[in-house]
Amino acid sequence: MRKIYIIGALACLFTACKPNVAVNTTLTQGEADFTNYLAIGNSLTAGYADGSLTSSGQLNSYPQRLFEQFQLVTNVKGTFVQPLLPGNYGYPWPKKVLTVTYNPCTGDTSLGAVDYPGALDSQNSHHYFSTVNNNQINNIGVPYIRAVDYLVDNYAINTAANGIPYALRFYNNPAGTPLDELAYRVHNLHPTFFTMWLGSNDVLGYALAGGQGDGTGAALPLSPNFYNANDISPYLVFDTAYDKAVNMAISTGAKGALINIPDITSLPFFTTIPINGLMITRQSQADSLQALWGPVTAKAVFQVGANNFMVTDHNGRVRQSVPGEYLMLTLPSDFICRGWGITVPIPKEYVITTEEMQNINNAIISYNNFIQYEAKIHNLAYVDIHSFLGSVATGYTYNGIKYSTQYISGGSFSLDGLHPSPRGYALIANEILKSINTKYKSNMPMLEVNKYHGIDFQ
Amino acid sequence: MKKHVLAASLLLSAATSFGAGYQLNLQGLRQVAMGGTGTAWPWDASTIFYNPGGLARLKGIQAYASVMNIMPATAYGNQEHSGNTGSSELSKTRTFTPFNVYIGGPVQQDSRFALGLGVYSAAGLGLSWNDDWIGKYMVQSIDLQTISFQPTLSYRVGDFLSIGAGFVYTAGTFDLRKALPVHGPLGPFQGNTWDEGVAHLHGNANGVGFNAGIQMKFSEHFQVGATYRSQVNMDIGSGSAEFGVPLSLRSSFQNTTFESALPIPQVATLGIGVRPGERLTLTVDVSYIGWNSYDSLRIDFAKTSKTVQNIREPRKYKNTVTPRIGANYKVSKVVSLMAGGAYDPTPVTDGFVSPELPDADRINLSCGIAIKPLPGFTILAALEGTSSVKRQSTYDYGNFNGVYQTQAVTMGIGLYYNF
């Protein structure tokens, strides 16, 4: 009898000894309706990464990630159509891949990003037509597009003529404005929810060109409604175009989220090559540089250790750079061996001076203020990616991974240093989801960011 | 008789021995069955562990051996991701079989001196998650297995007082495996093909300490014991650190050796035993456990680089006090039944609940039986159930949070023989 009881207790324990912490939360869309989702934006919305657009990049876009979460709470399941490319090596130019290369300049063999060396798989990439529900497209992100471009006629045709074919691929009316295209998509899709991430290119073009043009946010049009892509978009035109796009997006009663513009110092493209990377090991080197540059610019100082590079600034003046100035990732990898920054000033198109930086920051503040204002008056969610990427820049740990905006090793940005990696896009999608959850009292679970790829190594 | 057995099994149905932290409290079967108490009452040769001062109380030399089987399981859930990736994840099923061997007692009939040797496991830890689980970049599996050797000397000062002490040498192995966030073709690494980096740390550990106690017999009905087990610092002098990474990163992740240390905490225990009548013995132990010596998980690599850097993960354990109660009921000359329970609070504070040891306050319930089929020969069996509370907490260092619960069933069987 005794034995039977004890065996009975044992059996009970074995079956009961499975701890279970299943968490039951009620997922709900709250006040939002995600049935028909429209994503509006630029390259960040299109899923651009590693310096090009690819099918896999598109499938890792933040709108794709958002849609997957929307599906968890939406009562009526919608479909999500992206203008997918057929290939994975880049269109129209090759994407960047990581490879071990020998650098004849430094004599090092190191890991670096190079253009994908093989044949591209870009046949039939030039045109996309959706076969779903009469040409339904849910992601109309177009790489390079600015907010001010929304008012430009023939946008798709003109950009394609300049070698940027992304709008022409799928625009319904290439002769119209992007705002016309948005109107067509809104009419076609009747979006119940939209996200809009526009504005980065209104300032990035100026930054990437090394600060050409006026930079004050008061530029005049080159042709009707068309502004120099290498200058900062005029603040007032930005506001007008942005407001028209938002009004169009909400014209069928859609709710949505507006995403602001990140700080460019959050982008590894501008922070990877240090401005004070001129290393001097011997006093004699410092002396000879002092002798070389002293007569040119009185402020140049060289000493053993780290020194600021010599640059040509936006005014064409040769001078030594100062802290707070930035160099671009597109600097040739052998620039030091060419003597750039040392005996030859670094050309101005690679340099962002403090004055340019000030222009860039002023523009971002102005644009972001307006985006926040639009979110407020139209009662939309406002996503402060500017702050979020700022926190990633200082180190952001997530489920055991330390993300940062360090080039390659930081894990959050792709090989172009400007666009996120799949994990970076998922981190951003989570921030958007949080804003939507708060604004619309919805309860959507967060993405498991680490499930997606960071940088792919060989 | 049936009545007694029922009482014991009712106790068990409520719960589930891994102790809190990575301390083990499984060094004697009768004591396990009595909630882990054993400081006041020297039942058998396992008092070498529970109170070396009690060894001189034994009637003669005794040989003692027991083996246990533990099947712990930990569940993890994450509210943030629930509904998305499955809300609960269960650790891999693993079985551990710690054993104890003691031999010792008064050197001669009626001698005041007693000698003994104990071989037992004082600490241990083993947890394996699925390789692709959400916390894989912190831990995929961890193991700490130890065995302690304790030669012991005990002296019976008089009928009232008996004292004893032993030197403790503990040896063990440490093993940690986790994923590295670098994607790419790895090829085979340690027998498996991965598409993501992996780090594997493995090493031998050892340390020394002591175990001392006094045992006071106020009467046949009332006994008291007090013990102190010192901290044993388990040093890993030269473990191997191996990294499986994509080819292009091999030069950044070179295999190396590492050095580390993990403390088995000091424990001070006061125990009281009461035997009001012939049959029933009641025991209470209260232990103070010095966990605060585990301040951080420290791993120093012999060769560091930009990518392989020394590890300093904060643990900040706090000291704990564990109360235990137990009962032994002598049903007949042949059979005794035991039952007990303990509240084992966790040393891990909020914000530091890391997935390699997602600890929480535990309740232990136990029961057992001792049968004496022949004079001088006793068979023991014990059963213990442990369950932690469900703990919602965070691991701030890794910005990782969730709900955890650990349960374990321990079965043990053993015997001893008096020469």
Short mmCIF file of N, CA, C and O in Angstrom, two decimals, chain B residues 156 172 251 275 297 316 324 330:
data_model
loop_
_atom_site.label_atom_id
_atom_site.label_comp_id
_atom_site.label_asym_id
_atom_site.label_seq_id
_atom_site.Cartn_x
_atom_site.Cartn_y
_atom_site.Cartn_z
N ARG B 156 34.12 14.52 20.52
CA ARG B 156 33.02 14.62 21.47
C ARG B 156 33.60 15.11 22.78
O ARG B 156 34.30 14.38 23.48
N GLY B 172 35.68 20.93 -10.28
CA GLY B 172 34.51 20.96 -11.13
C GLY B 172 34.82 21.36 -12.55
O GLY B 172 35.98 21.60 -12.91
N SER B 251 40.40 35.91 -38.09
CA SER B 251 41.54 36.60 -37.49
C SER B 251 41.10 37.52 -36.36
O SER B 251 41.88 37.86 -35.48
N ARG B 275 12.53 16.25 20.09
CA ARG B 275 11.90 14.92 20.03
C ARG B 275 10.99 14.79 21.24
O ARG B 275 11.41 14.33 22.30
N LEU B 297 29.96 38.28 -13.11
CA LEU B 297 30.53 37.19 -13.88
C LEU B 297 31.71 37.79 -14.63
O LEU B 297 31.56 38.68 -15.46
N LYS B 316 25.60 41.03 -8.83
CA LYS B 316 25.14 41.72 -7.62
C LYS B 316 24.18 40.90 -6.77
O LYS B 316 23.12 41.39 -6.35
N ARG B 324 14.09 26.25 7.06
CA ARG B 324 13.71 24.89 6.66
C ARG B 324 13.06 24.20 7.85
O ARG B 324 13.48 24.40 8.99
N LYS B 330 8.95 7.82 13.42
CA LYS B 330 9.37 6.42 13.50
C LYS B 330 8.12 5.56 13.61
O LYS B 330 7.49 5.49 14.67
#
